[in-house]
Amino acid sequence: METRDRERVIRLRERHREITEPRTFRLGGHEWDLLPGVYAPNLTPSALLYAEWVPYPVGGSFCEIGSGTGYIAVTAAHRGCDRVTAIDIGPVSAENTRKNAERHGVSDRVTVLCGDMFEPLTENDRYDVVFWNSNFVEASFGDPAAPEGPEADRDAMLDLAFCDPGYATHRKFFDGVRDHLNPGGRVLLGFTDLGDDELLERVAREHGWSPVPRRRAVGVYPDGELRYELLELLPV
């Protein structure tokens, strides 16, 4: 990762670390709850982009991996999905998703689970669309020598939200998602050019997938451009 890109991620992570108390934010014309240690979708434009880009199966089933605040999962319910499952490895993120499902009146359609990737699901849980806004940074910015405690736990969860050394988590996703698709089901991945495109392609193909860009946007910032992508995984 280039020095400039590394500094970008560190700055974004530090903005998240400044959130030490529950708060609300406004996004997409609605208010949302945000708990400390949870990825804040209002701090980058990607949440609004993916909310518009994702093809929600009206009357069908939708699964979001890494739900965070639940912004996308709740939006899926609002856009007509009959059954939505939101999964996050962080207990606080799972709680945050539940709070927003309740706030927006879709708790009857949004099931929230806490666990690593697809582990909380049964073999009978299958979906028309599975979406993951992945932790695309192939590096780690956490401090393994940091003292234990609530603050360290929050930092560890934030590190997981941004970073995936060696794309080990991506490997789990590519390996497990096929078992939870309905016939004709689609797999969508949120990604940016802060990630490693070549490694993603290689790891995906090792597990029988080919990432194909479906939507793309470029944001212009004082320190340069940043590309956001919605990738669809097609079987190879």
Coordinates of N, CA and C in Angstrom, one line a residue:
M1 N 0.8 -1.2 0.0 CA 0.0 0.0 0.0 C 0.9 1.2 0.0
E2 N 0.5 2.2 -0.9 CA 1.3 3.4 -0.9 C 1.1 4.2 0.4
T3 N 2.2 5.1 0.6 CA 2.1 5.9 1.9 C 0.9 6.8 1.9
R4 N 0.5 7.4 0.8 CA -0.6 8.3 0.8 C -1.9 7.5 1.2
D5 N -2.1 6.3 0.6 CA -3.2 5.5 0.9 C -3.3 5.0 2.3
R6 N -2.1 4.6 2.8 CA -2.0 4.2 4.2 C -2.4 5.4 5.1
E7 N -2.0 6.6 4.8 CA -2.3 7.7 5.7 C -3.8 8.0 5.6
R8 N -4.5 7.8 4.4 CA -5.9 8.0 4.3 C -6.7 7.1 5.2
V9 N -6.3 5.8 5.2 CA -7.0 4.8 6.1 C -6.8 5.1 7.5
I10 N -5.6 5.5 7.9 CA -5.3 5.9 9.3 C -6.1 7.1 9.7
R11 N -6.3 8.1 8.9 CA -7.1 9.2 9.2 C -8.5 8.8 9.4
L12 N -9.1 8.0 8.5 CA -10.4 7.6 8.6 C -10.6 6.7 9.9
R13 N -9.7 5.9 10.2 CA -9.8 5.1 11.4 C -9.7 6.0 12.7
E14 N -8.9 7.0 12.6 CA -8.8 7.9 13.8 C -10.1 8.7 14.0
R15 N -10.8 9.1 12.9 CA -12.1 9.7 13.0 C -13.1 8.8 13.7
H16 N -13.0 7.5 13.4 CA -13.9 6.6 14.1 C -13.5 6.4 15.6
R17 N -12.3 6.5 15.9 CA -11.8 6.3 17.3 C -12.3 7.5 18.1
E18 N -12.6 8.7 17.5 CA -13.1 9.8 18.2 C -14.5 9.7 18.7
I19 N -15.2 8.7 18.2 CA -16.6 8.4 18.5 C -16.6 7.5 19.8
T20 N -16.8 8.1 20.9 CA -16.7 7.4 22.2 C -18.0 7.3 23.0
E21 N -19.0 7.9 22.4 CA -20.4 7.8 23.0 C -21.4 7.6 21.9
P22 N -22.5 6.9 22.3 CA -23.6 6.7 21.3 C -24.0 8.0 20.7
R23 N -24.3 8.0 19.4 CA -24.8 9.2 18.8 C -25.7 8.9 17.6
T24 N -26.3 9.9 17.0 CA -27.1 9.6 15.8 C -26.4 10.4 14.6
F25 N -26.7 9.9 13.4 CA -26.2 10.7 12.2 C -27.3 10.6 11.2
R26 N -27.3 11.5 10.3 CA -28.3 11.6 9.2 C -27.7 11.1 7.9
L27 N -28.4 10.2 7.2 CA -27.9 9.7 5.9 C -29.0 9.2 5.1
G28 N -29.1 9.5 3.9 CA -30.2 9.1 3.0 C -31.5 9.6 3.4
G29 N -31.5 10.8 4.1 CA -32.8 11.4 4.4 C -33.4 10.9 5.7
H30 N -32.6 10.0 6.5 CA -33.1 9.5 7.7 C -32.1 9.6 8.8
E31 N -32.5 9.4 10.1 CA -31.7 9.4 11.2 C -31.3 8.0 11.6
W32 N -30.1 7.8 12.0 CA -29.6 6.4 12.3 C -28.8 6.4 13.7
D33 N -28.9 5.4 14.4 CA -28.1 5.2 15.6 C -26.7 4.7 15.3
L34 N -25.7 5.2 16.0 CA -24.3 4.8 15.9 C -23.7 4.6 17.3
L35 N -23.1 3.4 17.5 CA -22.5 3.0 18.7 C -21.0 3.1 18.5
P36 N -20.2 3.4 19.6 CA -18.8 3.5 19.5 C -18.2 2.2 19.1
G37 N -17.2 2.2 18.2 CA -16.5 1.0 17.7 C -17.1 0.4 16.5
V38 N -18.2 1.0 16.0 CA -18.9 0.5 14.8 C -18.6 1.4 13.6
Y39 N -18.4 0.8 12.5 CA -18.1 1.6 11.2 C -19.2 2.6 11.0
A40 N -18.8 3.8 10.8 CA -19.8 4.9 10.6 C -19.9 5.2 9.1
P41 N -21.1 4.8 8.5 CA -21.3 5.0 7.1 C -21.4 6.5 6.6
N42 N -21.6 7.4 7.6 CA -21.7 8.8 7.2 C -20.3 9.4 7.0
L43 N -19.2 8.7 7.3 CA -17.9 9.3 7.2 C -17.3 9.1 5.8
T44 N -17.9 8.3 4.9 CA -17.5 8.1 3.6 C -18.7 8.1 2.6
P45 N -18.5 8.4 1.3 CA -19.6 8.4 0.4 C -20.1 6.9 0.0
S46 N -19.3 5.9 0.4 CA -19.6 4.6 -0.1 C -20.9 4.1 0.3
A47 N -21.4 4.4 1.5 CA -22.7 3.8 1.9 C -23.8 4.3 1.0
L48 N -23.9 5.6 0.7 CA -24.9 6.0 -0.2 C -24.8 5.4 -1.6
L49 N -23.6 5.3 -2.1 CA -23.4 4.7 -3.4 C -23.9 3.2 -3.4
Y50 N -23.5 2.4 -2.4 CA -23.9 1.0 -2.4 C -25.4 0.9 -2.2
A51 N -25.9 1.8 -1.3 CA -27.4 1.7 -1.1 C -28.2 1.9 -2.4
E52 N -27.7 2.7 -3.3 CA -28.3 2.9 -4.6 C -27.9 1.8 -5.6
W53 N -26.7 1.3 -5.5 CA -26.2 0.4 -6.5 C -26.7 -1.1 -6.3
V54 N -26.9 -1.5 -5.1 CA -27.2 -2.9 -4.8 C -28.6 -3.2 -5.4
P55 N -28.7 -4.4 -6.1 CA -29.9 -4.8 -6.7 C -30.8 -5.5 -5.7
Y56 N -31.6 -4.9 -5.0 CA -32.5 -5.5 -3.9 C -33.5 -6.4 -4.6
P57 N -33.6 -7.6 -4.2 CA -34.6 -8.5 -4.8 C -36.0 -8.3 -4.2
V58 N -36.8 -7.5 -4.8 CA -38.2 -7.2 -4.3 C -39.0 -8.5 -4.1
G59 N -39.5 -8.7 -2.9 CA -40.2 -9.9 -2.6 C -39.3 -11.1 -2.3
G60 N -38.0 -10.9 -2.4 CA -37.1 -12.0 -2.2 C -36.3 -11.8 -0.9
S61 N -35.1 -12.5 -0.9 CA -34.3 -12.6 0.3 C -32.9 -12.0 0.1
F62 N -32.4 -11.3 1.2 CA -31.2 -10.6 1.1 C -30.4 -10.8 2.3
C63 N -29.1 -11.0 2.1 CA -28.2 -11.2 3.3 C -27.0 -10.2 3.2
E64 N -26.8 -9.5 4.3 CA -25.6 -8.6 4.3 C -24.6 -9.1 5.3
I65 N -23.4 -9.3 4.9 CA -22.3 -9.6 5.7 C -21.6 -8.4 6.2
G66 N -21.2 -8.3 7.5 CA -20.6 -7.1 8.0 C -21.6 -5.9 8.1
S67 N -22.7 -6.1 8.8 CA -23.8 -5.1 8.7 C -23.5 -3.8 9.4
G68 N -22.6 -3.8 10.4 CA -22.3 -2.5 11.0 C -23.5 -1.9 11.7
T69 N -23.8 -0.7 11.2 CA -25.0 0.0 11.7 C -26.3 -0.6 11.2
G70 N -26.2 -1.4 10.2 CA -27.4 -2.0 9.6 C -28.0 -1.1 8.5
Y71 N -27.3 -0.1 8.1 CA -27.8 0.8 7.1 C -28.3 0.1 5.8
I72 N -27.5 -0.7 5.3 CA -27.8 -1.4 4.0 C -29.0 -2.5 4.3
A73 N -28.9 -3.2 5.4 CA -29.9 -4.2 5.7 C -31.3 -3.6 5.8
V74 N -31.3 -2.5 6.6 CA -32.6 -1.7 6.7 C -33.1 -1.2 5.4
T75 N -32.2 -0.7 4.6 CA -32.6 -0.2 3.3 C -33.1 -1.3 2.4
A76 N -32.5 -2.5 2.5 CA -33.1 -3.6 1.8 C -34.5 -3.9 2.1
A77 N -34.8 -3.9 3.4 CA -36.2 -4.1 3.9 C -37.1 -3.0 3.3
H78 N -36.6 -1.7 3.4 CA -37.4 -0.6 2.9 C -37.7 -0.7 1.4
R79 N -36.7 -1.3 0.7 CA -36.8 -1.4 -0.8 C -37.6 -2.6 -1.3
G80 N -38.2 -3.4 -0.3 CA -39.1 -4.4 -0.7 C -38.7 -5.9 -0.5
C81 N -37.5 -6.1 0.1 CA -37.1 -7.5 0.4 C -38.0 -8.0 1.5
D82 N -38.5 -9.2 1.3 CA -39.4 -9.9 2.3 C -38.6 -10.4 3.5
R83 N -37.4 -10.9 3.2 CA -36.6 -11.5 4.3 C -35.1 -11.0 4.2
V84 N -34.6 -10.4 5.3 CA -33.3 -9.8 5.3 C -32.6 -10.4 6.5
T85 N -31.3 -10.9 6.3 CA -30.5 -11.3 7.4 C -29.2 -10.5 7.4
A86 N -28.9 -9.9 8.6 CA -27.7 -9.1 8.7 C -26.8 -9.8 9.7
I87 N -25.5 -10.0 9.3 CA -24.6 -10.7 10.1 C -23.4 -9.8 10.3
D88 N -22.9 -9.8 11.6 CA -21.6 -9.0 11.9 C -20.9 -9.8 13.0
I89 N -19.6 -9.8 12.9 CA -18.8 -10.5 13.8 C -18.7 -9.8 15.2
G90 N -19.0 -8.5 15.2 CA -18.9 -7.7 16.4 C -20.2 -7.7 17.1
P91 N -20.3 -8.0 18.4 CA -21.5 -8.0 19.2 C -22.1 -6.5 19.2
V92 N -21.2 -5.5 19.3 CA -21.7 -4.2 19.4 C -22.3 -3.8 18.0
S93 N -21.7 -4.2 16.9 CA -22.3 -3.9 15.6 C -23.6 -4.6 15.4
A94 N -23.7 -5.9 15.9 CA -25.0 -6.6 15.8 C -26.1 -5.8 16.6
E95 N -25.7 -5.3 17.8 CA -26.7 -4.6 18.6 C -27.1 -3.3 17.8
N96 N -26.1 -2.6 17.2 CA -26.3 -1.4 16.4 C -27.3 -1.7 15.3
T97 N -27.1 -2.8 14.6 CA -28.1 -3.1 13.5 C -29.5 -3.3 14.1
R98 N -29.6 -4.0 15.2 CA -30.9 -4.3 15.8 C -31.6 -2.9 16.2
K99 N -30.8 -2.0 16.7 CA -31.3 -0.7 17.1 C -31.9 0.0 15.9
N100 N -31.2 0.0 14.8 CA -31.7 0.7 13.6 C -32.8 0.0 12.9
A101 N -32.9 -1.4 13.0 CA -34.0 -2.1 12.5 C -35.3 -1.7 13.3
E102 N -35.1 -1.6 14.6 CA -36.2 -1.2 15.4 C -36.6 0.3 15.1
R103 N -35.6 1.2 15.1 CA -35.9 2.6 14.8 C -36.7 2.8 13.5
H104 N -36.4 2.0 12.5 CA -37.0 2.2 11.2 C -38.2 1.2 11.0
G105 N -38.6 0.5 12.0 CA -39.8 -0.3 11.9 C -39.7 -1.6 11.0
V106 N -38.5 -2.2 10.9 CA -38.4 -3.3 10.0 C -37.9 -4.6 10.8
S107 N -38.0 -4.6 12.1 CA -37.5 -5.7 12.9 C -38.2 -7.0 12.5
D108 N -39.4 -6.9 12.0 CA -40.1 -8.1 11.6 C -39.5 -8.8 10.3
R109 N -38.8 -8.0 9.6 CA -38.2 -8.5 8.3 C -36.7 -8.6 8.4
V110 N -36.0 -8.1 9.4 CA -34.6 -8.1 9.5 C -34.1 -8.9 10.7
T111 N -33.5 -10.1 10.4 CA -32.9 -10.9 11.4 C -31.5 -10.6 11.6
V112 N -31.1 -10.3 12.8 CA -29.7 -9.9 13.0 C -29.0 -11.1 13.8
L113 N -27.8 -11.5 13.2 CA -27.0 -12.5 13.8 C -25.6 -12.1 14.1
C114 N -25.0 -12.6 15.1 CA -23.6 -12.2 15.4 C -22.7 -13.5 15.2
G115 N -21.7 -13.3 14.4 CA -20.8 -14.4 14.1 C -19.8 -14.1 13.0
D116 N -18.9 -15.0 12.7 CA -17.9 -14.8 11.7 C -18.4 -15.3 10.3
M117 N -18.6 -14.4 9.4 CA -19.1 -14.7 8.1 C -20.4 -15.5 8.1
F118 N -20.4 -16.7 7.6 CA -21.7 -17.5 7.4 C -21.9 -18.5 8.6
E119 N -21.0 -18.4 9.6 CA -21.1 -19.4 10.7 C -22.4 -19.4 11.4
P120 N -23.1 -18.3 11.6 CA -24.4 -18.3 12.3 C -25.6 -18.9 11.5
L121 N -25.3 -19.2 10.2 CA -26.4 -19.7 9.3 C -26.5 -21.2 9.4
T122 N -27.6 -21.7 9.0 CA -27.8 -23.2 8.8 C -27.7 -23.5 7.3
E123 N -27.6 -24.8 7.0 CA -27.5 -25.2 5.6 C -28.7 -24.8 4.8
N124 N -29.8 -24.6 5.5 CA -31.1 -24.2 4.8 C -31.2 -22.7 4.6
D125 N -30.3 -21.9 5.1 CA -30.4 -20.5 4.9 C -29.8 -20.1 3.6
R126 N -30.6 -19.7 2.6 CA -30.2 -19.3 1.3 C -30.9 -18.0 0.9
Y127 N -30.2 -17.3 0.0 CA -30.6 -15.9 -0.4 C -30.5 -15.7 -1.9
D128 N -31.4 -14.7 -2.3 CA -31.3 -14.3 -3.7 C -30.1 -13.3 -3.9
V129 N -29.8 -12.6 -2.9 CA -28.6 -11.6 -3.0 C -27.8 -11.7 -1.7
V130 N -26.5 -11.8 -1.8 CA -25.6 -11.7 -0.7 C -24.7 -10.5 -1.0
F131 N -24.6 -9.5 0.0 CA -23.8 -8.4 -0.2 C -22.8 -8.2 0.9
W132 N -21.6 -7.8 0.6 CA -20.6 -7.5 1.6 C -19.8 -6.3 1.2
N133 N -19.8 -5.2 2.0 CA -18.9 -4.1 1.8 C -17.6 -4.5 2.5
S134 N -16.7 -5.0 1.8 CA -15.6 -5.8 2.4 C -14.5 -4.9 3.1
N135 N -13.8 -5.5 4.0 CA -12.6 -4.9 4.7 C -11.4 -5.0 3.8
F136 N -11.4 -4.1 2.8 CA -10.6 -4.3 1.6 C -9.1 -3.9 1.8
V137 N -8.7 -3.3 2.9 CA -7.3 -2.9 3.1 C -6.5 -4.1 3.5
E138 N -5.5 -4.5 2.6 CA -4.7 -5.6 2.9 C -3.5 -5.2 3.7
A139 N -3.8 -4.9 5.0 CA -2.8 -4.5 6.0 C -3.5 -4.5 7.3
S140 N -2.7 -4.2 8.4 CA -3.3 -4.0 9.7 C -2.7 -2.8 10.4
F141 N -3.5 -2.0 11.0 CA -3.0 -0.8 11.7 C -3.2 -0.9 13.2
G142 N -3.7 -2.1 13.7 CA -3.9 -2.3 15.1 C -2.5 -2.4 15.9
D143 N -2.6 -2.2 17.2 CA -1.4 -2.3 18.0 C -1.5 -3.6 18.9
P144 N -0.8 -4.7 18.5 CA -1.0 -5.9 19.3 C -0.5 -5.8 20.8
A145 N 0.3 -4.7 21.1 CA 0.7 -4.5 22.4 C -0.2 -3.6 23.3
A146 N -1.3 -3.2 22.6 CA -2.2 -2.3 23.3 C -2.8 -2.9 24.6
P147 N -3.0 -2.2 25.7 CA -3.6 -2.8 26.9 C -5.0 -3.2 26.6
E148 N -5.5 -4.3 27.3 CA -6.8 -4.8 27.2 C -7.8 -3.8 27.8
G149 N -9.1 -3.9 27.4 CA -10.1 -3.1 27.9 C -11.1 -2.7 26.9
P150 N -12.1 -1.9 27.2 CA -13.2 -1.5 26.3 C -12.6 -0.8 25.1
E151 N -11.6 0.1 25.3 CA -11.1 0.9 24.2 C -10.3 0.0 23.3
A152 N -9.5 -0.9 23.8 CA -8.8 -1.9 23.0 C -9.7 -2.7 22.2
D153 N -10.9 -3.1 22.8 CA -11.8 -3.9 22.1 C -12.4 -3.2 20.9
R154 N -12.7 -1.9 21.1 CA -13.3 -1.0 20.1 C -12.3 -0.9 18.9
D155 N -11.0 -0.7 19.3 CA -10.0 -0.6 18.2 C -9.8 -1.9 17.4
A156 N -9.9 -3.0 18.1 CA -9.8 -4.3 17.4 C -11.0 -4.5 16.4
M157 N -12.2 -4.1 16.8 CA -13.3 -4.2 15.9 C -13.2 -3.2 14.7
L158 N -12.7 -2.0 15.0 CA -12.5 -1.1 13.9 C -11.4 -1.6 12.9
D159 N -10.4 -2.2 13.5 CA -9.3 -2.8 12.6 C -9.9 -3.9 11.7
L160 N -10.8 -4.7 12.3 CA -11.5 -5.7 11.4 C -12.4 -5.1 10.4
A161 N -13.0 -3.9 10.7 CA -13.9 -3.3 9.7 C -13.1 -2.8 8.5
F162 N -11.9 -2.4 8.7 CA -11.1 -1.8 7.6 C -10.1 -2.8 7.0
C163 N -9.5 -3.7 7.8 CA -8.3 -4.4 7.3 C -8.5 -5.9 7.3
D164 N -7.8 -6.5 6.3 CA -7.8 -8.0 6.2 C -6.5 -8.4 5.6
P165 N -5.5 -8.6 6.5 CA -4.1 -9.0 6.1 C -4.2 -10.4 5.4
G166 N -3.6 -10.4 4.2 CA -3.6 -11.6 3.4 C -4.9 -12.0 2.8
Y167 N -5.9 -11.1 3.0 CA -7.3 -11.4 2.5 C -7.8 -12.7 3.1
A168 N -7.5 -13.0 4.3 CA -8.0 -14.2 5.0 C -9.5 -14.2 5.1
T169 N -10.1 -13.1 5.5 CA -11.5 -13.0 5.6 C -12.2 -13.1 4.2
H170 N -11.6 -12.5 3.2 CA -12.2 -12.7 1.9 C -12.2 -14.1 1.5
R171 N -11.2 -14.9 1.8 CA -11.1 -16.3 1.5 C -12.3 -17.0 2.1
K172 N -12.6 -16.7 3.4 CA -13.8 -17.3 4.1 C -15.1 -16.9 3.3
F173 N -15.2 -15.7 2.9 CA -16.4 -15.3 2.2 C -16.5 -16.0 0.9
F174 N -15.5 -16.1 0.1 CA -15.5 -16.8 -1.2 C -15.8 -18.3 -1.0
D175 N -15.3 -18.8 0.0 CA -15.4 -20.2 0.3 C -16.8 -20.6 0.7
G176 N -17.5 -19.7 1.5 CA -18.7 -20.0 2.1 C -20.0 -19.6 1.4
V177 N -19.9 -18.5 0.6 CA -21.1 -17.9 0.1 C -21.9 -18.8 -0.9
R178 N -21.2 -19.6 -1.6 CA -21.9 -20.5 -2.5 C -23.0 -21.4 -1.9
D179 N -22.7 -21.8 -0.6 CA -23.6 -22.7 0.1 C -24.9 -22.0 0.6
H180 N -24.9 -20.6 0.4 CA -26.1 -19.9 0.9 C -26.7 -19.0 -0.2
L181 N -26.7 -19.6 -1.4 CA -27.3 -18.9 -2.5 C -28.5 -19.7 -3.0
N182 N -29.6 -19.0 -3.3 CA -30.7 -19.7 -4.0 C -30.2 -19.9 -5.5
P183 N -30.9 -20.8 -6.2 CA -30.6 -20.9 -7.6 C -30.7 -19.6 -8.3
G184 N -29.7 -19.2 -9.1 CA -29.7 -17.9 -9.7 C -29.3 -16.7 -8.8
G185 N -28.9 -17.0 -7.6 CA -28.6 -16.0 -6.6 C -27.4 -15.2 -7.0
R186 N -27.3 -14.0 -6.5 CA -26.2 -13.1 -6.9 C -25.3 -12.8 -5.7
V187 N -24.0 -12.6 -5.9 CA -23.0 -12.2 -4.9 C -22.4 -10.9 -5.3
L188 N -22.6 -9.9 -4.4 CA -22.1 -8.5 -4.6 C -21.0 -8.2 -3.6
L189 N -20.0 -7.5 -4.0 CA -18.9 -7.1 -3.1 C -18.6 -5.6 -3.3
G190 N -18.6 -4.8 -2.2 CA -18.2 -3.4 -2.2 C -16.6 -3.4 -2.1
F191 N -16.0 -2.6 -2.9 CA -14.5 -2.6 -2.9 C -14.0 -1.2 -3.3
T192 N -12.8 -0.8 -3.0 CA -12.2 0.4 -3.5 C -10.8 0.2 -3.9
D193 N -10.2 1.2 -4.6 CA -8.8 1.0 -5.0 C -7.8 1.2 -3.9
L194 N -8.3 1.3 -2.6 CA -7.4 1.2 -1.5 C -7.1 -0.3 -1.2
G195 N -7.9 -1.1 -1.9 CA -7.6 -2.6 -1.8 C -6.6 -3.1 -2.8
D196 N -6.3 -4.3 -2.8 CA -5.4 -4.9 -3.7 C -6.2 -5.7 -4.8
D197 N -6.4 -5.1 -6.0 CA -7.2 -5.7 -7.0 C -6.6 -7.0 -7.5
E198 N -5.3 -7.1 -7.6 CA -4.7 -8.3 -8.1 C -4.8 -9.5 -7.1
L199 N -4.6 -9.2 -5.9 CA -4.8 -10.2 -4.8 C -6.2 -10.7 -4.8
L200 N -7.2 -9.7 -4.8 CA -8.6 -10.1 -4.8 C -8.9 -11.0 -5.9
E201 N -8.5 -10.7 -7.2 CA -8.7 -11.5 -8.3 C -8.2 -12.9 -8.1
R202 N -7.0 -13.0 -7.6 CA -6.3 -14.3 -7.4 C -7.0 -15.1 -6.4
V203 N -7.3 -14.5 -5.3 CA -8.0 -15.3 -4.2 C -9.4 -15.7 -4.6
A204 N -10.1 -14.8 -5.3 CA -11.5 -15.2 -5.8 C -11.4 -16.4 -6.7
R205 N -10.5 -16.4 -7.7 CA -10.4 -17.5 -8.6 C -10.0 -18.8 -8.0
E206 N -9.2 -18.7 -6.9 CA -8.8 -19.9 -6.2 C -10.0 -20.6 -5.6
H207 N -11.1 -19.8 -5.4 CA -12.3 -20.4 -4.8 C -13.5 -20.4 -5.8
G208 N -13.1 -20.3 -7.1 CA -14.1 -20.5 -8.2 C -14.9 -19.3 -8.5
W209 N -14.4 -18.1 -8.3 CA -15.2 -16.9 -8.6 C -14.4 -15.9 -9.4
S210 N -15.1 -15.2 -10.2 CA -14.4 -14.1 -11.0 C -15.1 -12.8 -10.7
P211 N -14.4 -11.8 -10.1 CA -15.0 -10.5 -9.8 C -15.2 -9.6 -11.0
V212 N -16.4 -9.2 -11.3 CA -16.7 -8.4 -12.4 C -17.3 -7.1 -12.0
P213 N -16.8 -5.9 -12.4 CA -17.3 -4.6 -12.0 C -18.7 -4.4 -12.6
R214 N -19.6 -4.0 -11.7 CA -21.0 -3.6 -12.2 C -21.3 -2.1 -12.1
R215 N -20.7 -1.5 -11.1 CA -20.9 0.0 -10.9 C -19.6 0.5 -10.4
R216 N -19.3 1.8 -10.8 CA -18.0 2.4 -10.4 C -18.2 3.9 -10.3
A217 N -17.6 4.5 -9.3 CA -17.6 6.0 -9.2 C -16.3 6.4 -8.6
V218 N -15.9 7.6 -9.0 CA -14.6 8.2 -8.5 C -14.9 9.4 -7.7
G219 N -14.4 9.4 -6.5 CA -14.5 10.6 -5.7 C -13.2 11.4 -5.7
V220 N -13.3 12.7 -5.8 CA -12.1 13.6 -5.8 C -12.0 14.3 -4.5
Y221 N -10.8 14.1 -3.9 CA -10.6 14.7 -2.5 C -9.3 15.5 -2.6
P222 N -9.0 16.3 -1.5 CA -7.8 17.1 -1.5 C -6.5 16.4 -1.7
D223 N -6.5 15.1 -1.2 CA -5.3 14.3 -1.4 C -5.3 13.3 -2.5
G224 N -6.3 13.5 -3.5 CA -6.3 12.7 -4.6 C -7.7 12.0 -4.9
E225 N -7.7 11.1 -5.8 CA -9.0 10.4 -6.2 C -9.1 9.1 -5.5
L226 N -10.3 8.6 -5.3 CA -10.6 7.3 -4.7 C -11.7 6.7 -5.5
R227 N -11.5 5.4 -6.0 CA -12.5 4.7 -6.8 C -13.3 3.8 -5.9
Y228 N -14.6 3.8 -6.1 CA -15.5 2.9 -5.4 C -16.1 2.0 -6.4
E229 N -16.2 0.7 -6.1 CA -16.8 -0.3 -7.0 C -17.8 -1.2 -6.4
L230 N -18.8 -1.6 -7.2 CA -19.6 -2.7 -6.8 C -19.2 -3.8 -7.7
L231 N -18.7 -4.9 -7.2 CA -18.3 -6.1 -8.0 C -19.3 -7.2 -7.8
E232 N -19.5 -7.9 -8.9 CA -20.4 -9.1 -8.8 C -19.4 -10.3 -9.0
L233 N -19.6 -11.3 -8.2 CA -18.8 -12.5 -8.3 C -19.5 -13.5 -9.1
L234 N -18.9 -13.9 -10.2 CA -19.5 -14.9 -11.2 C -18.7 -16.2 -11.1
P235 N -19.4 -17.3 -11.1 CA -18.7 -18.6 -11.0 C -17.8 -18.8 -12.3
V236 N -16.7 -19.5 -12.0 CA -15.8 -19.8 -13.2 C -15.6 -21.3 -13.2

